[in-house]
Amino acid sequence: MSTPHLHVPAVPARPGEQPDFSYVRLAPAGAEPRPPVDVAVHETAALAEGLVRVLDDEGRAVGPWDPGLTSEALQRGLREMLLTRVFDDRMQRTQRQGRISFYVRSYGEEAVSVAAAHALRPRDMLFPSYRNQGLHIARGMPLIDMMCQLLSNTRDMCKGRQLPVMYHSAPLRLFSISGNLATQYPQAVGWAMAAAIKGEDDVAAGWIGEGSTAAADFHHALLFAKVYRAPVILNVVNNQWAISTFQGYAGGEQRSFAARGPGVGVAGLRVDGNDYLAVYAATAWAAERARAGHGATLIELVTYRAGAHSTSDDPSRYRPKDEYHAWPLGDPIERLKRHLIARGEWSEARHAALAAELEGMVGEDWKQALAFGALAEGPRLDPALMFGDVFKEMPPHLEAQRAEMEAELAARRGSGGAGDGSGA
Amino acid sequence: MSTPHLHVPAVPARPGEQPDFSYVRLAPAGAEPRPPVDVAVHETAALAEGLVRVLDDEGRAVGPWDPGLTSEALQRGLREMLLTRVFDDRMQRTQRQGRISFYVRSYGEEAVSVAAAHALRPRDMLFPSYRNQGLHIARGMPLIDMMCQLLSNTRDMCKGRQLPVMYHSAPLRLFSISGNLATQYPQAVGWAMAAAIKGEDDVAAGWIGEGSTAAADFHHALLFAKVYRAPVILNVVNNQWAISTFQGYAGGEQRSFAARGPGVGVAGLRVDGNDYLAVYAATAWAAERARAGHGATLIELVTYRAGAHSTSDDPSRYRPKDEYHAWPLGDPIERLKRHLIARGEWSEARHAALAAELEGMVGEDWKQALAFGALAEGPRLDPALMFGDVFKEMPPHLEAQRAEMEAELAARRGSGGAGDGSGA
Amino acid sequence: MTAMNMVQALNSAMDVMLARDPSVVLIGEDIGYFGGVFRATEGLQRKYGAHRVIDSPIAEGGIVGAAIGMGVNGLRPVAEIQFADYIYPAYDQIVSELARLRYRSATEFTAPVTIRTPCGGGIRGGQTHSQSPEGVFAHVSGIKVVMPSNPYDAKGLLIAAIEDDDPVVFFEPKRVYNGPFDGDPDKPSESWAGHPMGEVPEGYYSVPIGQAAIARPGEAVTIVTYGTMVHVCIAAAADLGLDAEVVDVRSMVPLDIDTLAASVEKTGRCLVVHEATRFGGYGAELSASIQERCFWCLEAPIRRVAGWDTPYPHAFEWEYFPGRLRVRRALQALMQEAP
Amino acid sequence: MTAMNMVQALNSAMDVMLARDPSVVLIGEDIGYFGGVFRATEGLQRKYGAHRVIDSPIAEGGIVGAAIGMGVNGLRPVAEIQFADYIYPAYDQIVSELARLRYRSATEFTAPVTIRTPCGGGIRGGQTHSQSPEGVFAHVSGIKVVMPSNPYDAKGLLIAAIEDDDPVVFFEPKRVYNGPFDGDPDKPSESWAGHPMGEVPEGYYSVPIGQAAIARPGEAVTIVTYGTMVHVCIAAAADLGLDAEVVDVRSMVPLDIDTLAASVEKTGRCLVVHEATRFGGYGAELSASIQERCFWCLEAPIRRVAGWDTPYPHAFEWEYFPGRLRVRRALQALMQEAP
Ligand SMILES: Cc1ncc(C[n+]2csc(CCOP(=O)(O)OP(=O)(O)O)c2C)c(N)n1
Ligand SMILES: Cc1ncc(C[n+]2csc(CCOP(=O)(O)OP(=O)(O)O)c2C)c(N)n1
Ligand SMILES: [Mg+2]
Ligand SMILES: [Mg+2]
């Protein structure tokens, strides 16, 4: 019997060490069965510890989870994943240039969002985290709108009130992104409960990272989804890292995150998150299950955060620089490209051409977005907007404060002061 | 495909209906295997959905979980369960007479607390809920001390600051009971983490009701216990009801509460909570597992809240009056008594004598406790005590407020007012 | 008009709104089949169904999180938190989400959630059934905070809260659920029957949020208070035969400072009274903003009477509670105050 | 003495205490191997081990709940909440448990937990990385609340907090982590080097909790403030050539009202300044209690300068932040005020 000591989760590799992904439990493509959507929750226990994969190492689509998509659908998937990456890379660069104050890439996780968006209906409501921009792109949010939000400029959909990447769109059914982790999860469940209460067959889907499963909201969401059999899909994007914290600290040691589902009484699927077809198929299965009234599904999407946490982060401080190259599930774009080529419906040349086209497009949109201003250089929206929408109607104390601020700005202009609050 | 509607958990029987416990998944005594204490978490999945039982319907102790206790140990168990019930009944009556303001019985759940206390070491730290008085009694807290707390009298251990039943004892390692559900659960885990950090082999144990598993603290406790492999036993007392709310609303439909353990990565056991031997054996197993460094266990104790939620509750409003008689797991005291009789070590006569002895004892103690006063009639502690222990040293603003109150009391005495704050 | 106590008035408000608006739903612990531990939702599940009057798990954070999602999907949820002492697990969803959603999404997403919760002591509930946490909500930009002191206002304000497109935290002073309370626990408890504010219309009406009420007009001094303390203050002033003007704040956010200031400008003296602990409480905001508005008319400092800065002690409830004697003593001192 | 910025001073405080007292442990998100997102715990896990400098799951409620249990078992946990904006999930454990334990158990159980958390804006963090929620903790009986404005106080107060047997919520104004900030974001940011309060002893010392400090002595007017705003207020007074006395509250609970009152009695005028939203904020308590103590010496109403009552807007940060201009304008108005 060992003398008592505090166990702390092992981290496979730190800077300077060899990447080691032996802890990632894999399964061959096509190995997992695809049960009917009305399967009993406890019968999904094995799937929650397994790994749903469709694309094999040769780029073939195999097994019962192959959604059998058309070439057109596949090319759309490839295009929108690539667009997401091109967009991310460009925005990251502009942040470096100081044009935007903050950015979060989804590099390496594009399939998680794009495939899910494609598998859901337009009326289904999405509750994204800050790393699901693929949802917005796949739902057709104009890049210019996203850029203007990032620039906090005169066309910022958030009226200058939100950090970059906190997009929203009621018409596109993309919920407002919160800076507080996981809060959208029980909200997604409540939204789904409301759909059921109203007798509508819309489904809600929420996304959080594996680190965020530690939050109370994860528990509340799973519990309410179970108790009321809510038509909701709860996605956990296990990209192995939460800023500097390895997934073991969120409870990932020897246990999948998907297993939390059956534990509480919600179906669970562990899915290859870098496999567009697997993500699509799992999402479609869960949506069908939810729509048919069989309740929620917890989907763990196994992927890897290929980039930094955000533009404020430097991962070389806490993990090996080249870890991503050793990641066993590869790159989602490369894998779908390979599949399309294997099907004889794509080529390196067409891929290069597509990349060039998308880069051009993003560059064009960026120019146009800049025309609406940028936080640093301006023009900016009227600061008085900060007092709007705190309440539906502005109460007297905010009216008074707005007037005070207007007077302050007038004085500042008078004193020729900069937009800095100092008036110096 | 059914038209969408909100699922709400079924409640088997409401007032006027026939009790129906067909939803309680049973297993014959002795049926469940007893794995070694270093068993892998996922191998406890079946035990978490099964039912660990030792006492069969004939009162025999059967199967691998039989702890093989001595007659002396068994008689102690019987005595302290009975004492708990006698104490509860008496305190309930005094509440009816208006002597104490509030009371909570553990009627029908005595084994849950008493057997667990007996299976743990004196140094192990206990974090009870308000329905675990069997722990206090089994650890030898003087009944008079408990009664004085209930009376909020001059010997009240809580100095008049707490509702009745919110006992505590540092020397007996019984943590202070909170009115906020489940808050003690992550605290128990933190206490256990500290033991591990200090290299001590003490174990912590916490108790909450099945309804309280919905609280965020349940999730935090399980997660931290998993991540740091804390030497803690997390007990969920599933007595089927949370005030008026059936356990289905806590997620009990078609899923055990113990299954939450393996779901997160903590061993899980579902145990017959009305079987003294099963509770003892399960607790001993979990304690040994924890002490050996193999981590936490979530134990669901299946029992039934035979009485009202508290003296403020009337269960006939929401469940059949006679439900308890139909409860399939019987009564914990009756079952242990039957076992001792079957072993030839007990008799109805001795039992009646014991009951009489304990009633006499409780009556005696009650008289003595009353000598220290009662909230209604007084004498009471000095009200100035309300300002103590908010901080270790009293800060000036509280000194000032205490002086104000003293002046107020003086004025009240002057005006001959009652102890009522009105001074009228 | 019918005589209703506050619980009946609240029940009637929810009944009226459930009937009028199919998007109204209720959710909370023990509120459905059982009708709530204070019976505020009695009979409503039977009348409107388990899908509109929803029993919930014991997870205040989950209740509010789910209610927000329901609100976003077009419903008007009314969540009950069984005791205000248990609202803290929901604090993050209220502060970080419910209060911010309209703002951060520039009105594209909103959740018209009402959160009802019984507060205050005087019922021998001890420190976890007696708290008055309105102050930690009033400080949060983006939520309205309300506390009625009588059945008429309770129904009218609750209907206004449910119809309000902004989130509202609705505090119910449970000590006056069954009758007004003058601060004397030894007197047989009064009933609302016969009290003018206990006369309540059966049907629909609302009391606008954002307006204080003059509970007792007077000239000598202004007492600014709310909830249970309105009645205690009226009684205390009567004890002294003092012509005090008692202003019932009713709406903590937005605050009707004009009505408060008008009264203080008239009387020149002001006592702020609440049951919540004093330090950093809502009374500090009342004192500070009245002082800012009325400084030059003040003939004496604004004083506060409140619960002591300790937890609510079970055995010393009536030494803790800011009763008539404490209010009286403060009024006497205030009237005598001079440089 | 060495020149330290506030982050280094905080790191040094924890280093000193980890070395002196084996019962001190740290727990929080990203604090261990990584050293914290603001580097406050840099190097400490390497030095003291992963069992004393503990990386945690992202569960603020769990962190505080576990820290309480550790405290009960004889440890002195220092929990880091990565941003004060994310402390709300822990609000229940702090308010209902940490603040109450000593009281309800009549001292049999106590948990000497310190909760460190960076607060305040001016770093382009938007509404979820800029909040100043001290007010919703100062109202809670049973916890001490502290906010230093410079490296020397930061280290001394943090050591005092860790040694304190009562729970302490320790707010760190992150805008001044790397240097004092006079309110002008366009100026190259200053460093603490050369600043008198940037000179910090390497070893053990403490600054007592419960004492305000005179950051700048003066006669004309009293400015009561804390955190980042101390520096802004000094600069604003300097802009006006006004002989203001700037009082750094430092300890919000317990409040050193005597030092504040003495200053106001001397100057006759008082401006209360903080970055937190105004309505129902801690400044209201400062205003109310100073008014109660100093009413007869006040030559003008006590005024407040604070953040507007809105979320902290990303793009309008410098119109939101109560900068030098806002403080100057308030001072000018206050000095002119007369019946
Ligand atoms: C409640 C809360 N706590 C802490 C943070 C700070 N924080 C922002 S992102 C992050 C890591 C999240 O990791 P994960 O959930 O795995 O998502 P990922 O970034 O990997 O996509 C943390 C701790 C926060 N935003 N909210
Ligand atoms: C956080 C919180 N929410 C609500 C309550 C009110 N309450 C007290 S006991 C109780 C039911 C608890 O049921 P359960 O956990 O099953 O324990 P049991 O009473 O059955 O032993 C409720 C809702 C509370 N005390 N704390
Ligand atoms: Mg992650
Ligand atoms: Mg129960």
Short mmCIF file of N, CA, C and O in Angstrom, two decimals, chain B residues 186-267:
data_model
loop_
_atom_site.label_atom_id
_atom_site.label_comp_id
_atom_site.label_asym_id
_atom_site.label_seq_id
_atom_site.Cartn_x
_atom_site.Cartn_y
_atom_site.Cartn_z
N PRO B 186 -17.92 19.03 -2.21
CA PRO B 186 -16.56 19.37 -2.66
C PRO B 186 -15.64 19.67 -1.48
O PRO B 186 -14.43 19.48 -1.58
N GLN B 187 -16.23 20.10 -0.37
CA GLN B 187 -15.41 20.35 0.82
C GLN B 187 -14.83 19.03 1.34
O GLN B 187 -13.65 18.97 1.73
N ALA B 188 -15.63 17.98 1.31
CA ALA B 188 -15.13 16.66 1.72
C ALA B 188 -13.99 16.23 0.81
O ALA B 188 -12.98 15.69 1.26
N VAL B 189 -14.13 16.50 -0.47
CA VAL B 189 -13.08 16.13 -1.42
C VAL B 189 -11.82 16.95 -1.14
O VAL B 189 -10.70 16.41 -1.12
N GLY B 190 -11.97 18.22 -0.88
CA GLY B 190 -10.82 19.06 -0.56
C GLY B 190 -10.14 18.60 0.72
O GLY B 190 -8.91 18.60 0.82
N TRP B 191 -10.95 18.20 1.69
CA TRP B 191 -10.39 17.69 2.96
C TRP B 191 -9.55 16.44 2.67
O TRP B 191 -8.43 16.31 3.17
N ALA B 192 -10.09 15.58 1.82
CA ALA B 192 -9.37 14.35 1.46
C ALA B 192 -8.10 14.67 0.67
O ALA B 192 -7.05 14.07 0.88
N MET B 193 -8.18 15.64 -0.22
CA MET B 193 -6.98 16.06 -0.97
C MET B 193 -5.90 16.54 0.00
O MET B 193 -4.72 16.21 -0.14
N ALA B 194 -6.33 17.27 1.03
CA ALA B 194 -5.37 17.78 2.01
C ALA B 194 -4.72 16.62 2.76
O ALA B 194 -3.51 16.64 3.02
N ALA B 195 -5.51 15.61 3.09
CA ALA B 195 -4.93 14.44 3.77
C ALA B 195 -3.85 13.83 2.88
O ALA B 195 -2.75 13.52 3.35
N ALA B 196 -4.15 13.70 1.61
CA ALA B 196 -3.17 13.13 0.67
C ALA B 196 -1.94 14.03 0.56
O ALA B 196 -0.80 13.56 0.58
N ILE B 197 -2.17 15.33 0.51
CA ILE B 197 -1.05 16.28 0.41
C ILE B 197 -0.15 16.15 1.64
O ILE B 197 1.07 16.16 1.54
N LYS B 198 -0.77 15.96 2.80
CA LYS B 198 -0.01 15.86 4.04
C LYS B 198 0.54 14.45 4.27
O LYS B 198 1.29 14.21 5.21
N GLY B 199 0.14 13.51 3.40
CA GLY B 199 0.64 12.15 3.56
C GLY B 199 -0.01 11.39 4.70
O GLY B 199 0.55 10.45 5.24
N GLU B 200 -1.22 11.82 5.06
CA GLU B 200 -1.96 11.11 6.12
C GLU B 200 -2.97 10.17 5.48
O GLU B 200 -3.47 10.43 4.39
N ASP B 201 -3.26 9.06 6.15
CA ASP B 201 -4.14 8.07 5.52
C ASP B 201 -5.58 8.17 6.00
O ASP B 201 -6.32 7.20 5.97
N ASP B 202 -5.96 9.37 6.45
CA ASP B 202 -7.36 9.58 6.82
C ASP B 202 -8.22 9.66 5.57
O ASP B 202 -7.78 10.13 4.52
N VAL B 203 -9.45 9.23 5.71
CA VAL B 203 -10.42 9.25 4.62
C VAL B 203 -11.52 10.24 4.99
O VAL B 203 -11.85 10.42 6.15
N ALA B 204 -12.06 10.91 3.98
CA ALA B 204 -13.23 11.77 4.18
C ALA B 204 -14.45 11.07 3.59
O ALA B 204 -14.34 10.31 2.63
N ALA B 205 -15.60 11.32 4.20
CA ALA B 205 -16.85 10.78 3.66
C ALA B 205 -17.92 11.86 3.72
O ALA B 205 -18.04 12.57 4.72
N GLY B 206 -18.66 11.98 2.64
CA GLY B 206 -19.73 12.98 2.57
C GLY B 206 -21.05 12.31 2.23
O GLY B 206 -21.07 11.25 1.59
N TRP B 207 -22.13 12.92 2.68
CA TRP B 207 -23.48 12.41 2.42
C TRP B 207 -24.35 13.53 1.84
O TRP B 207 -24.35 14.64 2.36
N ILE B 208 -25.08 13.21 0.79
CA ILE B 208 -26.14 14.10 0.31
C ILE B 208 -27.32 13.23 -0.13
O ILE B 208 -27.17 12.02 -0.34
N GLY B 209 -28.47 13.86 -0.28
CA GLY B 209 -29.63 13.14 -0.79
C GLY B 209 -29.59 13.06 -2.30
O GLY B 209 -28.84 13.77 -2.96
N GLU B 210 -30.42 12.17 -2.85
CA GLU B 210 -30.42 12.00 -4.32
C GLU B 210 -30.85 13.30 -5.00
O GLU B 210 -30.34 13.64 -6.07
N GLY B 211 -31.73 14.05 -4.36
CA GLY B 211 -32.15 15.31 -4.97
C GLY B 211 -31.00 16.29 -5.08
O GLY B 211 -30.91 17.06 -6.04
N SER B 212 -30.10 16.22 -4.12
CA SER B 212 -28.98 17.15 -4.09
C SER B 212 -27.91 16.84 -5.13
O SER B 212 -27.02 17.65 -5.35
N THR B 213 -28.01 15.66 -5.76
CA THR B 213 -27.02 15.36 -6.82
C THR B 213 -27.19 16.32 -8.00
O THR B 213 -26.31 16.40 -8.85
N ALA B 214 -28.32 17.02 -8.05
CA ALA B 214 -28.52 17.98 -9.14
C ALA B 214 -27.65 19.23 -8.96
O ALA B 214 -27.37 19.94 -9.93
N ALA B 215 -27.21 19.45 -7.73
CA ALA B 215 -26.44 20.66 -7.44
C ALA B 215 -25.06 20.62 -8.10
O ALA B 215 -24.47 19.56 -8.26
N ALA B 216 -24.57 21.79 -8.44
CA ALA B 216 -23.25 21.91 -9.05
C ALA B 216 -22.18 21.27 -8.17
O ALA B 216 -21.24 20.67 -8.68
N ASP B 217 -22.35 21.38 -6.86
CA ASP B 217 -21.33 20.86 -5.95
C ASP B 217 -21.14 19.35 -6.10
O ASP B 217 -20.06 18.84 -5.85
N PHE B 218 -22.19 18.65 -6.46
CA PHE B 218 -22.06 17.21 -6.70
C PHE B 218 -21.09 16.97 -7.85
O PHE B 218 -20.17 16.14 -7.76
N HIS B 219 -21.26 17.71 -8.91
CA HIS B 219 -20.39 17.59 -10.08
C HIS B 219 -18.95 17.96 -9.72
O HIS B 219 -18.01 17.23 -10.07
N HIS B 220 -18.79 19.06 -9.03
CA HIS B 220 -17.43 19.49 -8.67
C HIS B 220 -16.75 18.45 -7.80
O HIS B 220 -15.56 18.14 -7.98
N ALA B 221 -17.52 17.88 -6.87
CA ALA B 221 -16.94 16.89 -5.97
C ALA B 221 -16.48 15.65 -6.73
O ALA B 221 -15.35 15.19 -6.58
N LEU B 222 -17.35 15.13 -7.57
CA LEU B 222 -16.99 13.94 -8.35
C LEU B 222 -15.77 14.21 -9.21
O LEU B 222 -14.84 13.40 -9.29
N LEU B 223 -15.76 15.37 -9.85
CA LEU B 223 -14.68 15.70 -10.78
C LEU B 223 -13.34 15.83 -10.05
O LEU B 223 -12.34 15.23 -10.45
N PHE B 224 -13.34 16.59 -8.98
CA PHE B 224 -12.08 16.77 -8.23
C PHE B 224 -11.64 15.44 -7.62
O PHE B 224 -10.45 15.13 -7.59
N ALA B 225 -12.59 14.65 -7.16
CA ALA B 225 -12.24 13.34 -6.60
C ALA B 225 -11.58 12.49 -7.68
O ALA B 225 -10.61 11.77 -7.42
N LYS B 226 -12.11 12.57 -8.90
CA LYS B 226 -11.55 11.79 -10.00
C LYS B 226 -10.17 12.31 -10.37
O LYS B 226 -9.18 11.55 -10.42
N VAL B 227 -10.07 13.60 -10.60
CA VAL B 227 -8.83 14.17 -11.12
C VAL B 227 -7.66 13.94 -10.16
O VAL B 227 -6.57 13.56 -10.60
N TYR B 228 -7.90 14.12 -8.87
CA TYR B 228 -6.80 14.03 -7.89
C TYR B 228 -6.83 12.70 -7.13
O TYR B 228 -6.08 12.52 -6.16
N ARG B 229 -7.70 11.77 -7.57
CA ARG B 229 -7.82 10.46 -6.92
C ARG B 229 -7.90 10.62 -5.41
O ARG B 229 -7.15 9.97 -4.66
N ALA B 230 -8.80 11.47 -4.98
CA ALA B 230 -8.90 11.82 -3.56
C ALA B 230 -9.43 10.66 -2.73
O ALA B 230 -10.33 9.94 -3.17
N PRO B 231 -8.89 10.48 -1.52
CA PRO B 231 -9.38 9.43 -0.62
C PRO B 231 -10.69 9.83 0.04
O PRO B 231 -10.70 10.23 1.20
N VAL B 232 -11.76 9.74 -0.70
CA VAL B 232 -13.05 10.21 -0.22
C VAL B 232 -14.13 9.21 -0.61
O VAL B 232 -14.03 8.53 -1.63
N ILE B 233 -15.14 9.12 0.23
CA ILE B 233 -16.32 8.31 -0.06
C ILE B 233 -17.49 9.26 -0.23
O ILE B 233 -17.81 10.04 0.67
N LEU B 234 -18.10 9.23 -1.40
CA LEU B 234 -19.21 10.13 -1.70
C LEU B 234 -20.50 9.32 -1.66
O LEU B 234 -20.74 8.47 -2.53
N ASN B 235 -21.29 9.55 -0.63
CA ASN B 235 -22.53 8.79 -0.44
C ASN B 235 -23.74 9.58 -0.93
O ASN B 235 -23.90 10.75 -0.57
N VAL B 236 -24.54 8.93 -1.75
CA VAL B 236 -25.81 9.52 -2.17
C VAL B 236 -26.93 8.70 -1.55
O VAL B 236 -27.07 7.50 -1.83
N VAL B 237 -27.67 9.34 -0.68
CA VAL B 237 -28.76 8.66 0.00
C VAL B 237 -30.02 8.81 -0.85
O VAL B 237 -30.66 9.87 -0.84
N ASN B 238 -30.32 7.77 -1.61
CA ASN B 238 -31.49 7.84 -2.49
C ASN B 238 -32.71 7.35 -1.73
O ASN B 238 -33.04 6.17 -1.76
N ASN B 239 -33.36 8.27 -1.06
CA ASN B 239 -34.58 7.92 -0.30
C ASN B 239 -35.83 8.23 -1.12
O ASN B 239 -36.93 8.37 -0.58
N GLN B 240 -35.66 8.31 -2.42
CA GLN B 240 -36.76 8.42 -3.40
C GLN B 240 -37.41 9.80 -3.47
O GLN B 240 -38.04 10.11 -4.48
N TRP B 241 -37.25 10.63 -2.46
CA TRP B 241 -37.94 11.91 -2.44
C TRP B 241 -37.04 13.06 -2.04
O TRP B 241 -36.13 12.89 -1.21
N ALA B 242 -37.29 14.20 -2.63
CA ALA B 242 -36.66 15.46 -2.26
C ALA B 242 -37.82 16.42 -1.95
O ALA B 242 -38.44 16.96 -2.87
N ILE B 243 -38.13 16.56 -0.70
CA ILE B 243 -39.39 17.17 -0.29
C ILE B 243 -40.49 16.50 -1.12
O ILE B 243 -40.66 15.28 -0.99
N SER B 244 -41.14 17.23 -2.01
CA SER B 244 -42.26 16.64 -2.77
C SER B 244 -41.82 16.08 -4.11
O SER B 244 -42.64 15.59 -4.89
N THR B 245 -40.53 16.18 -4.39
CA THR B 245 -40.06 15.89 -5.74
C THR B 245 -39.50 14.48 -5.82
O THR B 245 -38.57 14.14 -5.09
N PHE B 246 -40.06 13.70 -6.73
CA PHE B 246 -39.66 12.30 -6.90
C PHE B 246 -38.25 12.23 -7.50
O PHE B 246 -37.84 13.10 -8.28
N GLN B 247 -37.53 11.16 -7.17
CA GLN B 247 -36.14 11.03 -7.60
C GLN B 247 -35.95 11.07 -9.13
O GLN B 247 -34.86 11.41 -9.59
N GLY B 248 -37.00 10.80 -9.88
CA GLY B 248 -36.88 10.91 -11.34
C GLY B 248 -36.46 12.30 -11.78
O GLY B 248 -35.78 12.47 -12.79
N TYR B 249 -36.83 13.30 -11.00
CA TYR B 249 -36.49 14.68 -11.35
C TYR B 249 -35.04 15.02 -11.02
O TYR B 249 -34.55 16.10 -11.38
N ALA B 250 -34.37 14.13 -10.35
CA ALA B 250 -32.93 14.30 -10.12
C ALA B 250 -32.13 13.47 -11.13
O ALA B 250 -30.91 13.43 -11.06
N GLY B 251 -32.85 12.81 -12.02
CA GLY B 251 -32.18 12.02 -13.05
C GLY B 251 -32.22 10.52 -12.79
O GLY B 251 -31.48 9.77 -13.43
N GLY B 252 -33.10 10.08 -11.88
CA GLY B 252 -33.12 8.68 -11.50
C GLY B 252 -33.85 7.75 -12.47
O GLY B 252 -33.81 6.54 -12.31
N GLU B 253 -34.52 8.33 -13.46
CA GLU B 253 -35.25 7.48 -14.41
C GLU B 253 -34.30 6.55 -15.17
O GLU B 253 -33.37 7.03 -15.83
N GLN B 254 -34.54 5.25 -15.04
CA GLN B 254 -33.77 4.26 -15.81
C GLN B 254 -32.26 4.32 -15.62
O GLN B 254 -31.51 3.80 -16.45
N ARG B 255 -31.82 5.00 -14.57
CA ARG B 255 -30.38 5.11 -14.38
C ARG B 255 -30.14 5.23 -12.89
O ARG B 255 -30.86 5.96 -12.20
N SER B 256 -29.16 4.53 -12.39
CA SER B 256 -28.86 4.66 -10.97
C SER B 256 -28.06 5.94 -10.75
O SER B 256 -27.48 6.50 -11.68
N PHE B 257 -28.03 6.40 -9.52
CA PHE B 257 -27.18 7.55 -9.19
C PHE B 257 -25.72 7.10 -9.08
O PHE B 257 -24.81 7.85 -9.40
N ALA B 258 -25.54 5.85 -8.65
CA ALA B 258 -24.17 5.33 -8.54
C ALA B 258 -23.46 5.35 -9.90
O ALA B 258 -22.24 5.51 -9.97
N ALA B 259 -24.23 5.22 -10.97
CA ALA B 259 -23.63 5.17 -12.31
C ALA B 259 -22.93 6.47 -12.69
O ALA B 259 -22.10 6.50 -13.60
N ARG B 260 -23.26 7.54 -11.98
CA ARG B 260 -22.56 8.80 -12.26
C ARG B 260 -21.07 8.64 -11.98
O ARG B 260 -20.24 9.31 -12.59
N GLY B 261 -20.74 7.78 -11.02
CA GLY B 261 -19.34 7.57 -10.65
C GLY B 261 -18.51 7.07 -11.82
O GLY B 261 -17.65 7.80 -12.32
N PRO B 262 -18.79 5.85 -12.28
CA PRO B 262 -18.03 5.35 -13.43
C PRO B 262 -18.12 6.29 -14.64
O PRO B 262 -17.17 6.38 -15.42
N GLY B 263 -19.23 7.00 -14.77
CA GLY B 263 -19.34 7.94 -15.89
C GLY B 263 -18.23 8.97 -15.88
O GLY B 263 -17.68 9.32 -16.92
N VAL B 264 -17.87 9.42 -14.70
CA VAL B 264 -16.83 10.44 -14.57
C VAL B 264 -15.46 9.81 -14.37
O VAL B 264 -14.43 10.42 -14.67
N GLY B 265 -15.46 8.59 -13.83
CA GLY B 265 -14.18 7.94 -13.58
C GLY B 265 -13.93 7.70 -12.10
O GLY B 265 -12.80 7.72 -11.63
N VAL B 266 -15.02 7.51 -11.37
CA VAL B 266 -14.97 7.20 -9.95
C VAL B 266 -15.72 5.88 -9.77
O VAL B 266 -16.77 5.67 -10.38
N ALA B 267 -15.20 4.98 -8.92
CA ALA B 267 -15.88 3.71 -8.70
C ALA B 267 -17.30 3.96 -8.20
O ALA B 267 -17.54 4.93 -7.47
#
